[in-house]
């Protein structure tokens, strides 16, 4: 019986621990490389962005969609789905840490010896190019894209909005910057143009405030109903129990009656409430002995 | 040699003089110092929110000691200075949620749970926020700035600081000072409007005594409260999450030490840091602008609108309630979340008309609902304008 109980308890603890681990792992992954997206790529670079060596090559841009710094070191870039570990992004370079909602650029020039951000494959201008970004386990595909064949010179292929779903061609390429330039807050502009007086905001927001508190009201009205029902039921059960328990002994009834009488008539005698502290004379106590607090006299 | 030494000393003395406060003082500094002294005076002489006005008032003095901007890392706006480091809790917005944790751990939601319809009074008072928002737009503020200014009407200092740090950091000093000043002045602002909108008969309404709330209900409240409000307005999570978490620490009965820390040493520490740094952030050069004056005006207006909306809503609500279940409109003012001052005002004004009618417990219902309501409203504004 005890063993069964222990087993059940162990099982419950294990399940809870596993659930917690899953939640923690999922939460941690959400802050990690899974937030990276392939954001823009330029296949034919004739008169465009130069690398640190002054060379013009194709490039691809990754974008961090999360609100957290993501380190892409240890992840893989490839142009071959059957070889996911083709280009391992080197570890130990601080520049592989991508700030929230920021970009990192890789040169697709088959010159990996040029540094961390030069991959060991290059684009083929005459056909469609597949690119994939794999997690550090080399198995989990985080993002991939096939750049259509027939790309024009100095025209990039990228997401319309950073991290968005729609892909378009950009005649004005935007390496390491936002694909859509944000020079204002779109939401604020919308409110300015459509709700200059603020009535829309007032109505919407007050509706939400009322809705939230009405929901709370409804739930607690129901909870209160249940609580009252439960209390009444318990009180009724308690009174039934007293009736069902049959005869109460004479001593109990006498004690109850006496207590009620004393309470009603206030006949309880008042006891003395004088506290006396009597000094006790004690000649010796080791706690007060000075012998123990003295240092031993030096021997000559 | 002798002459050059004297001239060296004279030059140094002259240089030292340029570093003194006296040399760098402007009329603005003296105005701000006078405001700081006024805050301290109000706090000590009249006990208007002394826990807030003393740190803020003294912070204003600290922030308005004039000095030469020589990169000595003294001022609150100089990166790396001690004040600047402490101020990061305000600019990054992590002081307010910690204050809310303490508020949650010290708030008893029983009054609200026993009479849940009082939640709606707390919701109605949020009209103050959006009334001020509308007027601020008309005065030429941008929507995000108007949202940050409007939140003053929520009468909740931490919420005002949290929201303004996200929506309009440039106005945060004026908004925080305005919010805390009017919270301290609640005993002066609210009673005239409570009287204006109520009849003598309404002021005498006696409300049913609240029922006893079981501990299970008290434990359920923060959990359901969090899930319902944050599923609706996730942007209110930092404030509402901490508020309800603090309340669960209190009500669970098994985390007494944590609850005591949250409502004791923790909230006290954060209140000190928040008050001093917000006060110090009101440097004359940054604070004394025409916008600050406008914000002060709007702040007062938002308190008036919130108070009036709360009182009028109760009157409207009473139309639908049976005799014996009616609500005394004098508790409508408590929907602004200045806990517990506005509830105390309901009690004081109520007692003036009927010395045996105690409204405090009833007023605590809309008062704590106001805390939730203003945090929800802040979440909505952040969601729309952030």
XYZ file of C-alpha atoms in Angstrom:
686
model
C 0.000 0.000 0.000
C 2.775 2.345 1.044
C 4.912 1.328 -1.902
C 2.010 2.069 -4.235
C 1.578 5.493 -2.714
C 5.294 6.226 -2.991
C 5.287 5.067 -6.627
C 2.313 7.286 -7.418
C 3.949 10.252 -5.732
C 7.228 9.622 -7.557
C 5.354 9.396 -10.853
C 3.594 12.684 -10.199
C 6.829 14.427 -9.278
C 8.541 13.011 -12.367
C 5.707 14.091 -14.673
C 5.723 17.568 -13.101
C 9.499 17.802 -13.485
C 9.334 16.697 -17.129
C 6.539 19.182 -17.832
C 8.571 21.923 -16.196
C 11.654 20.959 -18.221
C 9.629 21.010 -21.438
C 8.225 24.435 -20.598
C 11.675 25.760 -19.680
C 13.246 24.238 -22.792
C 10.541 25.608 -25.073
C 10.832 29.021 -23.416
C 14.611 28.916 -23.753
C 14.466 27.858 -27.400
C 12.107 30.715 -28.138
C 14.865 33.063 -27.039
C 17.494 31.255 -29.076
C 18.490 30.614 -32.648
C 14.972 29.560 -33.633
C 14.152 33.273 -33.797
C 16.585 33.801 -36.684
C 15.288 34.208 -40.227
C 16.939 34.429 -43.617
C 15.916 37.956 -44.490
C 17.548 39.089 -47.722
C 20.023 37.812 -50.283
C 21.873 39.254 -53.252
C 22.948 36.705 -55.839
C 24.692 38.877 -58.455
C 26.823 41.663 -57.058
C 28.246 43.726 -59.920
C 28.249 47.218 -58.530
C 27.103 46.940 -54.983
C 28.200 46.377 -51.385
C 31.909 45.609 -50.873
C 33.331 43.270 -48.269
C 36.292 44.106 -45.986
C 38.685 42.930 -48.711
C 37.148 45.238 -51.294
C 35.551 42.352 -53.171
C 32.043 42.256 -54.605
C 30.289 38.980 -53.866
C 26.811 37.691 -53.229
C 25.572 37.972 -49.673
C 22.794 36.813 -47.432
C 21.365 38.484 -44.408
C 19.956 36.856 -41.247
C 17.507 38.709 -39.029
C 16.845 38.238 -35.308
C 13.069 38.428 -34.866
C 13.211 38.132 -31.076
C 13.550 40.756 -28.361
C 16.650 39.024 -27.070
C 20.291 38.752 -28.149
C 20.836 35.585 -30.181
C 24.224 33.972 -30.757
C 24.357 32.185 -34.109
C 27.808 30.690 -33.440
C 27.725 26.925 -33.879
C 24.761 27.030 -36.257
C 25.050 26.044 -39.898
C 24.450 27.636 -43.282
C 24.159 25.511 -46.361
C 23.076 25.495 -49.975
C 22.509 21.733 -49.922
C 19.658 20.213 -47.909
C 21.558 16.894 -47.844
C 24.591 18.539 -46.286
C 23.155 20.648 -43.475
C 26.536 21.139 -41.781
C 28.219 22.603 -44.853
C 29.276 25.886 -43.250
C 29.540 25.894 -39.466
C 29.451 29.439 -38.177
C 32.630 29.730 -36.086
C 32.447 30.023 -32.332
C 34.396 32.554 -30.290
C 33.584 35.604 -32.407
C 31.630 38.236 -30.450
C 30.168 39.544 -33.694
C 28.013 36.422 -34.033
C 25.838 37.776 -31.223
C 22.908 39.423 -32.974
C 21.061 42.137 -31.075
C 17.243 42.101 -30.840
C 15.575 42.904 -34.188
C 18.989 43.326 -35.816
C 20.800 41.739 -38.739
C 23.974 39.866 -39.536
C 25.455 39.622 -43.031
C 27.325 36.668 -44.571
C 29.300 36.861 -47.807
C 28.443 33.938 -50.074
C 31.828 33.837 -51.822
C 33.346 30.371 -51.153
C 36.145 32.078 -49.270
C 35.680 30.879 -45.717
C 39.321 31.685 -44.933
C 38.399 35.395 -45.136
C 36.721 35.137 -41.743
C 33.620 34.263 -39.784
C 31.230 35.956 -42.175
C 32.439 34.371 -45.417
C 30.793 31.036 -46.157
C 32.305 28.109 -48.070
C 29.814 28.091 -50.932
C 28.635 30.622 -53.462
C 25.509 31.445 -55.433
C 24.947 30.116 -58.933
C 23.695 33.078 -61.007
C 22.211 30.905 -63.744
C 19.782 28.892 -61.632
C 17.640 28.894 -58.489
C 19.623 29.000 -55.255
C 18.593 27.156 -52.151
C 19.833 28.435 -48.779
C 19.093 26.970 -45.368
C 19.917 27.885 -41.798
C 20.257 24.947 -39.387
C 20.414 24.934 -35.605
C 23.620 23.923 -33.798
C 22.539 20.249 -33.734
C 22.846 20.209 -37.523
C 19.413 18.604 -37.803
C 16.833 21.221 -36.911
C 15.988 23.349 -39.912
C 15.277 26.872 -38.670
C 14.688 28.618 -41.983
C 15.233 28.064 -45.670
C 14.486 29.844 -48.902
C 14.862 29.162 -52.571
C 15.878 32.250 -54.480
C 14.236 31.998 -57.903
C 16.378 31.666 -61.009
C 16.926 34.677 -63.214
C 18.009 37.154 -60.535
C 19.078 40.518 -61.912
C 22.347 42.150 -61.192
C 22.386 44.238 -57.977
C 18.759 43.414 -57.210
C 18.270 41.547 -53.961
C 15.555 39.092 -52.956
C 14.178 39.568 -49.480
C 11.251 39.755 -47.143
C 9.059 42.829 -47.643
C 9.116 43.497 -43.919
C 11.917 42.132 -41.710
C 10.966 38.634 -40.561
C 7.664 38.779 -42.528
C 6.289 36.133 -44.844
C 6.161 37.971 -48.159
C 9.270 37.867 -50.385
C 9.929 40.536 -53.014
C 12.781 41.904 -55.126
C 14.553 45.052 -53.952
C 16.141 47.351 -56.492
C 17.438 49.339 -53.547
C 19.228 46.709 -51.520
C 19.381 46.976 -47.740
C 22.318 44.897 -46.415
C 22.456 44.871 -42.577
C 19.550 47.292 -42.308
C 15.763 47.077 -42.234
C 14.166 45.959 -45.487
C 11.401 48.444 -44.892
C 12.755 51.699 -43.579
C 10.892 52.777 -40.464
C 11.026 56.527 -40.037
C 7.921 56.734 -37.878
C 5.662 54.659 -35.657
C 2.944 53.343 -37.920
C 0.458 52.791 -35.108
C 0.844 56.314 -33.780
C 0.496 57.710 -37.307
C -2.702 55.698 -37.731
C -4.144 57.137 -34.555
C -3.111 60.637 -35.634
C -4.788 60.383 -38.987
C -7.882 58.385 -38.002
C -8.566 59.359 -34.422
C -7.366 62.910 -33.964
C -9.944 63.636 -31.283
C -9.297 60.475 -29.280
C -12.894 59.234 -29.220
C -11.967 55.939 -30.879
C -9.281 55.250 -28.328
C -11.569 56.225 -25.439
C -14.418 54.009 -26.587
C -12.181 51.033 -27.397
C -10.094 51.243 -24.259
C -13.032 51.791 -21.920
C -14.821 48.837 -23.515
C -11.764 46.657 -22.845
C -11.432 47.936 -19.250
C -15.128 47.288 -18.622
C -14.956 43.915 -20.356
C -12.024 42.820 -18.207
C -13.673 43.877 -14.984
C -17.111 42.556 -16.027
C -15.481 39.176 -16.676
C -13.925 39.298 -13.215
C -17.313 40.366 -11.823
C -19.072 37.414 -13.449
C -16.483 34.903 -12.279
C -16.553 36.171 -8.708
C -20.310 36.444 -8.657
C -20.332 32.752 -9.510
C -17.570 31.990 -6.987
C -19.531 33.888 -4.313
C -22.656 31.912 -5.206
C -20.721 28.654 -4.847
C -19.127 29.790 -1.580
C -22.499 30.712 -0.068
C -24.023 27.447 -1.287
C -21.160 25.468 0.198
C -21.328 27.299 3.526
C -25.083 26.740 3.787
C -24.645 23.083 2.930
C -21.921 22.641 5.530
C -23.959 24.427 8.192
C -26.955 22.240 7.389
C -24.824 19.093 7.509
C -23.328 20.149 10.839
C -26.789 20.695 12.347
C -27.971 17.358 10.918
C -24.927 15.650 12.414
C -25.786 17.023 15.828
C -29.357 15.743 15.478
C -28.258 12.399 14.113
C -25.633 11.791 16.737
C -28.474 10.988 19.127
C -28.256 11.611 22.804
C -25.692 14.005 24.128
C -24.373 13.042 27.510
C -25.661 14.907 30.535
C -22.174 16.140 31.416
C -21.768 17.816 28.027
C -25.148 19.501 28.264
C -24.374 20.645 31.789
C -21.013 22.077 30.675
C -22.637 23.940 27.747
C -25.399 25.304 29.966
C -22.926 26.423 32.581
C -20.775 28.158 29.989
C -23.776 29.955 28.470
C -25.020 30.981 31.899
C -21.629 32.382 32.825
C -21.433 34.227 29.540
C -24.922 35.732 29.816
C -24.844 36.595 33.474
C -21.269 37.641 33.564
C -20.718 35.642 36.733
C -17.220 34.521 35.915
C -15.037 35.513 38.812
C -12.330 37.954 38.047
C -8.987 36.590 38.928
C -6.170 38.610 40.345
C -4.070 40.008 37.601
C -1.213 41.271 39.706
C 2.124 40.140 38.489
C 4.776 40.028 41.162
C 8.429 39.728 40.449
C 10.154 38.567 43.539
C 13.842 39.016 43.808
C 15.625 35.798 44.661
C 18.864 36.160 46.489
C 21.447 33.678 45.399
C 24.957 33.895 46.634
C 26.690 32.064 43.863
C 26.003 31.231 40.258
C 28.520 30.123 37.653
C 26.909 32.616 35.224
C 27.829 35.542 37.405
C 31.127 34.205 38.633
C 33.982 36.536 37.835
C 36.474 33.691 38.060
C 35.542 32.497 34.585
C 35.928 35.897 33.004
C 39.398 36.620 34.361
C 42.577 35.928 32.505
C 44.985 33.534 34.035
C 47.799 35.335 35.860
C 51.121 35.019 34.086
C 53.524 32.562 35.599
C 56.874 33.889 36.532
C 58.447 82.546 -8.791
C 56.453 84.090 -5.993
C 54.174 85.985 -8.393
C 53.610 82.974 -10.579
C 52.619 80.889 -7.558
C 50.067 83.486 -6.487
C 48.666 83.712 -9.989
C 48.522 79.902 -10.065
C 46.507 79.930 -6.824
C 44.265 82.701 -8.140
C 43.602 80.786 -11.333
C 42.756 77.661 -9.398
C 40.487 79.560 -7.066
C 38.784 81.126 -10.059
C 38.397 77.702 -11.625
C 37.008 76.328 -8.381
C 34.461 79.156 -8.287
C 33.189 78.147 -11.710
C 32.475 74.693 -10.272
C 30.364 75.951 -7.375
C 26.592 75.795 -7.295
C 26.369 79.503 -6.685
C 28.221 80.271 -9.926
C 26.108 77.873 -12.009
C 22.718 78.658 -10.475
C 19.881 79.894 -12.648
C 16.430 81.161 -11.615
C 15.060 77.793 -12.737
C 17.120 75.995 -10.117
C 15.695 78.194 -7.377
C 12.134 77.662 -8.613
C 12.623 73.899 -8.530
C 14.242 74.043 -5.093
C 11.222 76.029 -3.880
C 8.928 73.315 -5.300
C 10.984 70.641 -3.535
C 10.749 72.536 -0.256
C 6.989 72.912 -0.757
C 6.666 69.132 -1.171
C 8.631 68.539 2.018
C 6.539 71.153 3.850
C 3.238 69.599 2.684
C 4.447 66.150 3.694
C 5.584 67.156 7.185
C 3.041 69.834 8.046
C -0.120 68.290 6.550
C 1.041 64.666 6.165
C 0.066 64.620 2.480
C 1.493 61.294 1.241
C 4.695 61.793 3.258
C 6.179 58.469 2.120
C 6.218 59.827 -1.414
C 6.498 63.575 -1.079
C 9.533 63.511 1.229
C 11.674 61.338 -1.080
C 10.451 63.223 -4.155
C 10.837 66.633 -2.516
C 14.342 65.847 -1.343
C 15.101 64.320 -4.735
C 14.103 67.629 -6.327
C 16.627 69.375 -4.089
C 19.315 66.850 -5.047
C 18.525 67.160 -8.736
C 18.590 70.932 -8.712
C 21.897 71.614 -7.068
C 23.588 73.493 -9.906
C 26.957 72.204 -11.067
C 29.302 72.614 -13.972
C 28.862 69.953 -16.597
C 32.481 68.818 -16.582
C 31.956 65.089 -16.982
C 32.418 64.410 -13.278
C 29.537 61.912 -13.290
C 27.458 63.780 -10.748
C 24.105 64.428 -12.394
C 21.303 61.988 -12.934
C 21.539 62.371 -16.703
C 25.278 61.570 -16.813
C 25.807 57.949 -17.777
C 27.550 55.955 -15.064
C 26.862 58.369 -12.211
C 25.418 56.897 -9.022
C 22.127 58.708 -9.530
C 22.023 57.609 -13.144
C 22.490 53.974 -12.144
C 19.688 54.233 -9.582
C 17.532 56.044 -12.152
C 17.751 53.069 -14.502
C 15.078 51.367 -12.416
C 12.758 54.143 -13.554
C 13.884 54.430 -17.168
C 13.896 50.681 -17.718
C 10.593 50.423 -15.902
C 11.456 47.798 -13.284
C 10.737 49.802 -10.139
C 6.964 50.058 -10.786
C 6.337 46.287 -11.082
C 8.235 45.747 -7.819
C 6.071 48.392 -6.154
C 3.042 46.539 -7.501
C 4.369 43.324 -5.962
C 4.368 45.057 -2.590
C 0.937 46.593 -3.178
C -0.422 43.143 -4.014
C 1.108 41.698 -0.850
C -0.498 44.358 1.316
C -3.916 44.645 -0.349
C -6.926 42.841 0.984
C -9.322 42.232 -1.896
C -12.082 40.941 0.436
C -14.267 44.022 -0.015
C -14.162 43.535 -3.770
C -14.715 39.772 -3.660
C -17.674 40.103 -1.303
C -19.334 42.673 -3.557
C -17.968 42.128 -7.083
C -20.234 44.722 -8.703
C -17.971 47.383 -7.188
C -15.443 46.384 -9.857
C -17.504 48.313 -12.368
C -17.098 51.494 -10.329
C -13.337 50.980 -10.540
C -13.693 50.635 -14.311
C -15.796 53.795 -14.658
C -13.194 55.945 -12.943
C -10.766 55.161 -15.759
C -12.665 57.710 -17.836
C -10.269 60.175 -16.210
C -7.414 58.644 -18.161
C -9.121 58.844 -21.516
C -10.714 62.219 -20.866
C -7.244 63.627 -20.260
C -5.972 61.742 -23.321
C -8.589 63.406 -25.519
C -7.872 66.870 -24.148
C -4.104 66.344 -24.434
C -4.558 65.517 -28.127
C -6.460 68.763 -28.588
C -3.628 70.622 -26.901
C -1.226 69.391 -29.557
C 0.465 66.455 -27.856
C 1.329 63.405 -29.941
C -0.898 60.330 -29.294
C 1.865 58.516 -27.373
C 2.515 61.598 -25.234
C -1.224 62.078 -24.679
C -1.491 58.445 -23.540
C 1.352 58.911 -21.071
C -0.211 62.121 -19.747
C -3.682 60.599 -19.553
C -2.510 57.843 -17.223
C -2.101 60.479 -14.490
C -5.893 60.163 -14.200
C -5.415 56.585 -13.022
C -3.983 58.118 -9.839
C -1.379 55.442 -9.713
C 2.221 56.653 -9.509
C 3.996 53.416 -10.459
C 1.658 52.880 -13.422
C 2.218 56.472 -14.583
C 5.994 56.039 -14.384
C 5.894 52.649 -16.082
C 3.780 53.862 -18.986
C 5.525 57.192 -19.495
C 8.926 55.455 -19.484
C 7.688 53.407 -22.439
C 5.555 55.924 -24.349
C 7.095 59.329 -23.680
C 10.319 59.141 -21.643
C 10.930 62.847 -22.287
C 7.832 63.737 -20.246
C 8.344 61.205 -17.463
C 9.599 63.655 -14.829
C 6.653 66.011 -15.237
C 4.150 63.132 -15.389
C 5.512 61.423 -12.277
C 5.629 64.629 -10.260
C 2.156 65.563 -11.432
C 0.717 62.109 -10.587
C 2.226 62.025 -7.119
C 1.320 65.642 -6.376
C -2.323 65.128 -7.208
C -2.399 61.810 -5.334
C -1.227 63.763 -2.301
C -3.872 66.393 -2.985
C -6.744 63.910 -3.270
C -8.258 65.196 0.020
C -8.515 68.657 -1.543
C -9.475 67.769 -5.128
C -12.142 65.115 -4.625
C -14.658 66.277 -1.958
C -16.073 69.299 -3.869
C -16.921 67.141 -6.883
C -18.336 64.365 -4.709
C -20.703 66.885 -3.161
C -21.467 68.596 -6.459
C -22.787 65.441 -8.105
C -24.731 63.934 -5.179
C -27.900 64.835 -3.333
C -28.149 64.779 0.441
C -30.423 61.742 0.248
C -27.872 59.831 -1.841
C -25.094 60.629 0.592
C -27.092 58.949 3.350
C -27.500 55.623 1.552
C -26.477 52.780 3.815
C -24.891 49.805 2.172
C -25.206 46.193 3.265
C -22.274 45.029 5.380
C -19.917 42.947 3.244
C -20.142 39.191 3.735
C -17.249 37.230 5.145
C -15.027 35.976 2.354
C -13.482 32.512 2.645
C -9.751 31.999 2.298
C -10.349 29.820 -0.788
C -12.014 32.756 -2.554
C -9.117 34.985 -1.592
C -6.634 32.473 -3.023
C -8.617 32.030 -6.227
C -8.889 35.795 -6.805
C -5.259 36.556 -7.798
C -5.061 33.469 -9.998
C -8.307 34.126 -11.874
C -7.591 37.851 -11.872
C -4.219 37.328 -13.548
C -5.502 34.869 -16.123
C -8.543 36.922 -17.105
C -6.959 40.352 -17.270
C -3.659 39.320 -18.835
C -5.236 37.089 -21.448
C -7.253 40.160 -22.416
C -4.443 42.720 -22.137
C -1.039 40.967 -22.140
C 0.740 44.323 -22.253
C -0.395 44.901 -18.678
C 1.525 41.796 -17.593
C 4.447 43.467 -15.786
C 2.089 45.378 -13.490
C -0.834 42.974 -13.180
C 1.430 39.916 -12.950
C 3.319 41.348 -10.018
C 0.176 42.727 -8.348
C -1.594 39.387 -8.361
C 1.585 37.485 -7.531
C 2.083 39.654 -4.449
C -1.525 39.054 -3.463
C -1.141 35.288 -3.810
C 1.922 35.424 -1.554
C -0.277 37.125 1.028
C -3.370 34.984 0.699
C -1.789 31.565 0.235
C -0.890 31.626 3.924
C 2.195 29.495 3.364
C 4.569 32.204 2.127
C 4.257 34.629 4.988
C 7.953 35.524 4.967
C 7.904 36.330 1.260
C 4.735 38.392 1.618
C 6.194 40.294 4.538
C 9.352 41.046 2.569
C 7.335 42.187 -0.439
C 5.082 44.508 1.527
C 7.802 45.608 3.934
C 11.501 46.003 3.192
C 11.212 45.515 -0.580
C 8.490 48.062 -1.268
C 10.119 50.501 1.165
C 13.479 50.216 -0.577
C 11.981 50.661 -4.014
C 9.795 53.559 -2.832
C 12.873 55.365 -1.515
C 14.846 54.808 -4.723
C 11.903 55.640 -6.959
C 10.975 58.790 -5.059
C 14.486 60.193 -4.860
C 15.392 59.455 -8.457
C 12.104 60.731 -9.886
C 12.575 63.887 -7.828
C 16.176 64.223 -8.951
C 15.155 63.782 -12.584
C 13.335 67.128 -12.474
C 16.398 69.212 -13.245
C 15.322 72.747 -13.990
C 16.772 72.622 -17.488
C 14.725 69.542 -18.329
C 11.640 70.192 -16.252
C 10.757 73.867 -16.444
C 9.069 73.933 -19.799
C 5.672 75.005 -21.026
C 4.815 71.337 -21.578
C 5.298 70.638 -17.859
C 2.784 73.356 -17.004
C 0.331 71.871 -19.506
C 0.879 68.411 -18.008
C 0.142 69.753 -14.527
C -3.101 71.283 -15.791
C -4.095 68.072 -17.551
C -3.228 66.039 -14.466
C -5.616 68.065 -12.318
C -8.290 67.773 -14.972
C -7.867 64.010 -15.214
C -8.383 63.644 -11.451
C -11.537 65.731 -11.654
C -12.891 63.682 -14.578
C -12.042 60.385 -12.857
C -13.738 61.434 -9.607
C -16.819 62.754 -11.376
C -17.078 59.690 -13.637
C -16.907 57.352 -10.644
C -19.602 59.218 -8.712
C -21.896 59.641 -11.722
C -21.500 55.984 -12.688
C -22.683 54.872 -9.240
C -25.749 57.111 -9.601
C -26.430 55.568 -13.004
C -25.829 52.061 -11.675
C -28.249 52.660 -8.791
C -31.084 53.033 -11.297
C -30.815 49.300 -11.976
C -30.358 48.185 -8.378
C -33.139 47.244 -5.986
C -33.762 49.235 -2.833
C -31.516 47.870 -0.130
C -28.837 46.947 -2.669
C -28.083 50.511 -3.710
C -24.566 51.896 -3.580
C -23.676 55.144 -1.852
C -22.320 57.378 -4.651
C -19.776 58.809 -2.254
C -17.672 55.689 -2.853
C -17.537 56.455 -6.593
C -14.502 58.682 -6.115
C -12.566 55.678 -4.795
C -12.421 54.226 -8.310
C -9.252 56.250 -8.843
C -6.592 53.952 -7.537
C -4.939 56.193 -4.954
C -5.043 53.427 -2.338
C -6.239 53.939 0.359
C -6.481 57.730 0.355
C -9.464 58.034 -1.948
C -11.346 55.356 0.052
C -10.571 57.339 3.174
C -12.084 60.435 1.536
C -15.318 58.490 0.936
C -15.377 57.595 4.618
C -14.637 61.137 5.807
C -17.214 62.787 3.534
C -19.803 60.094 4.362
C -19.337 60.559 8.099
C -19.948 64.280 7.725
C -23.544 63.569 6.670
C -24.179 60.501 8.824
C -21.736 59.906 11.680
C -22.772 56.245 11.896
C -22.424 55.400 8.211
C -18.998 53.821 7.728
C -18.131 53.632 4.039
C -14.459 52.726 4.258
C -14.798 48.979 3.713
C -17.226 49.513 0.830
C -14.962 52.127 -0.744
C -11.997 49.767 -0.647
C -13.768 47.662 -3.292
C -13.708 50.227 -6.100
C -10.371 51.447 -4.803
C -8.575 48.152 -5.443
C -10.622 47.640 -8.613
C -9.203 51.003 -9.697
C -5.668 49.612 -9.298
C -6.560 46.729 -11.607
C -8.478 49.035 -13.969
C -5.653 51.542 -14.318
C -3.120 48.757 -14.928
C -5.408 47.336 -17.630
C -5.824 50.817 -19.138
C -2.035 51.268 -19.107
C -1.694 47.929 -20.878
C -4.171 49.016 -23.548
C -2.384 52.325 -24.123
C 0.951 50.520 -24.322
C -0.490 47.980 -26.730
C -1.989 50.642 -29.007
C 0.697 53.300 -28.866
C 3.884 51.478 -27.804
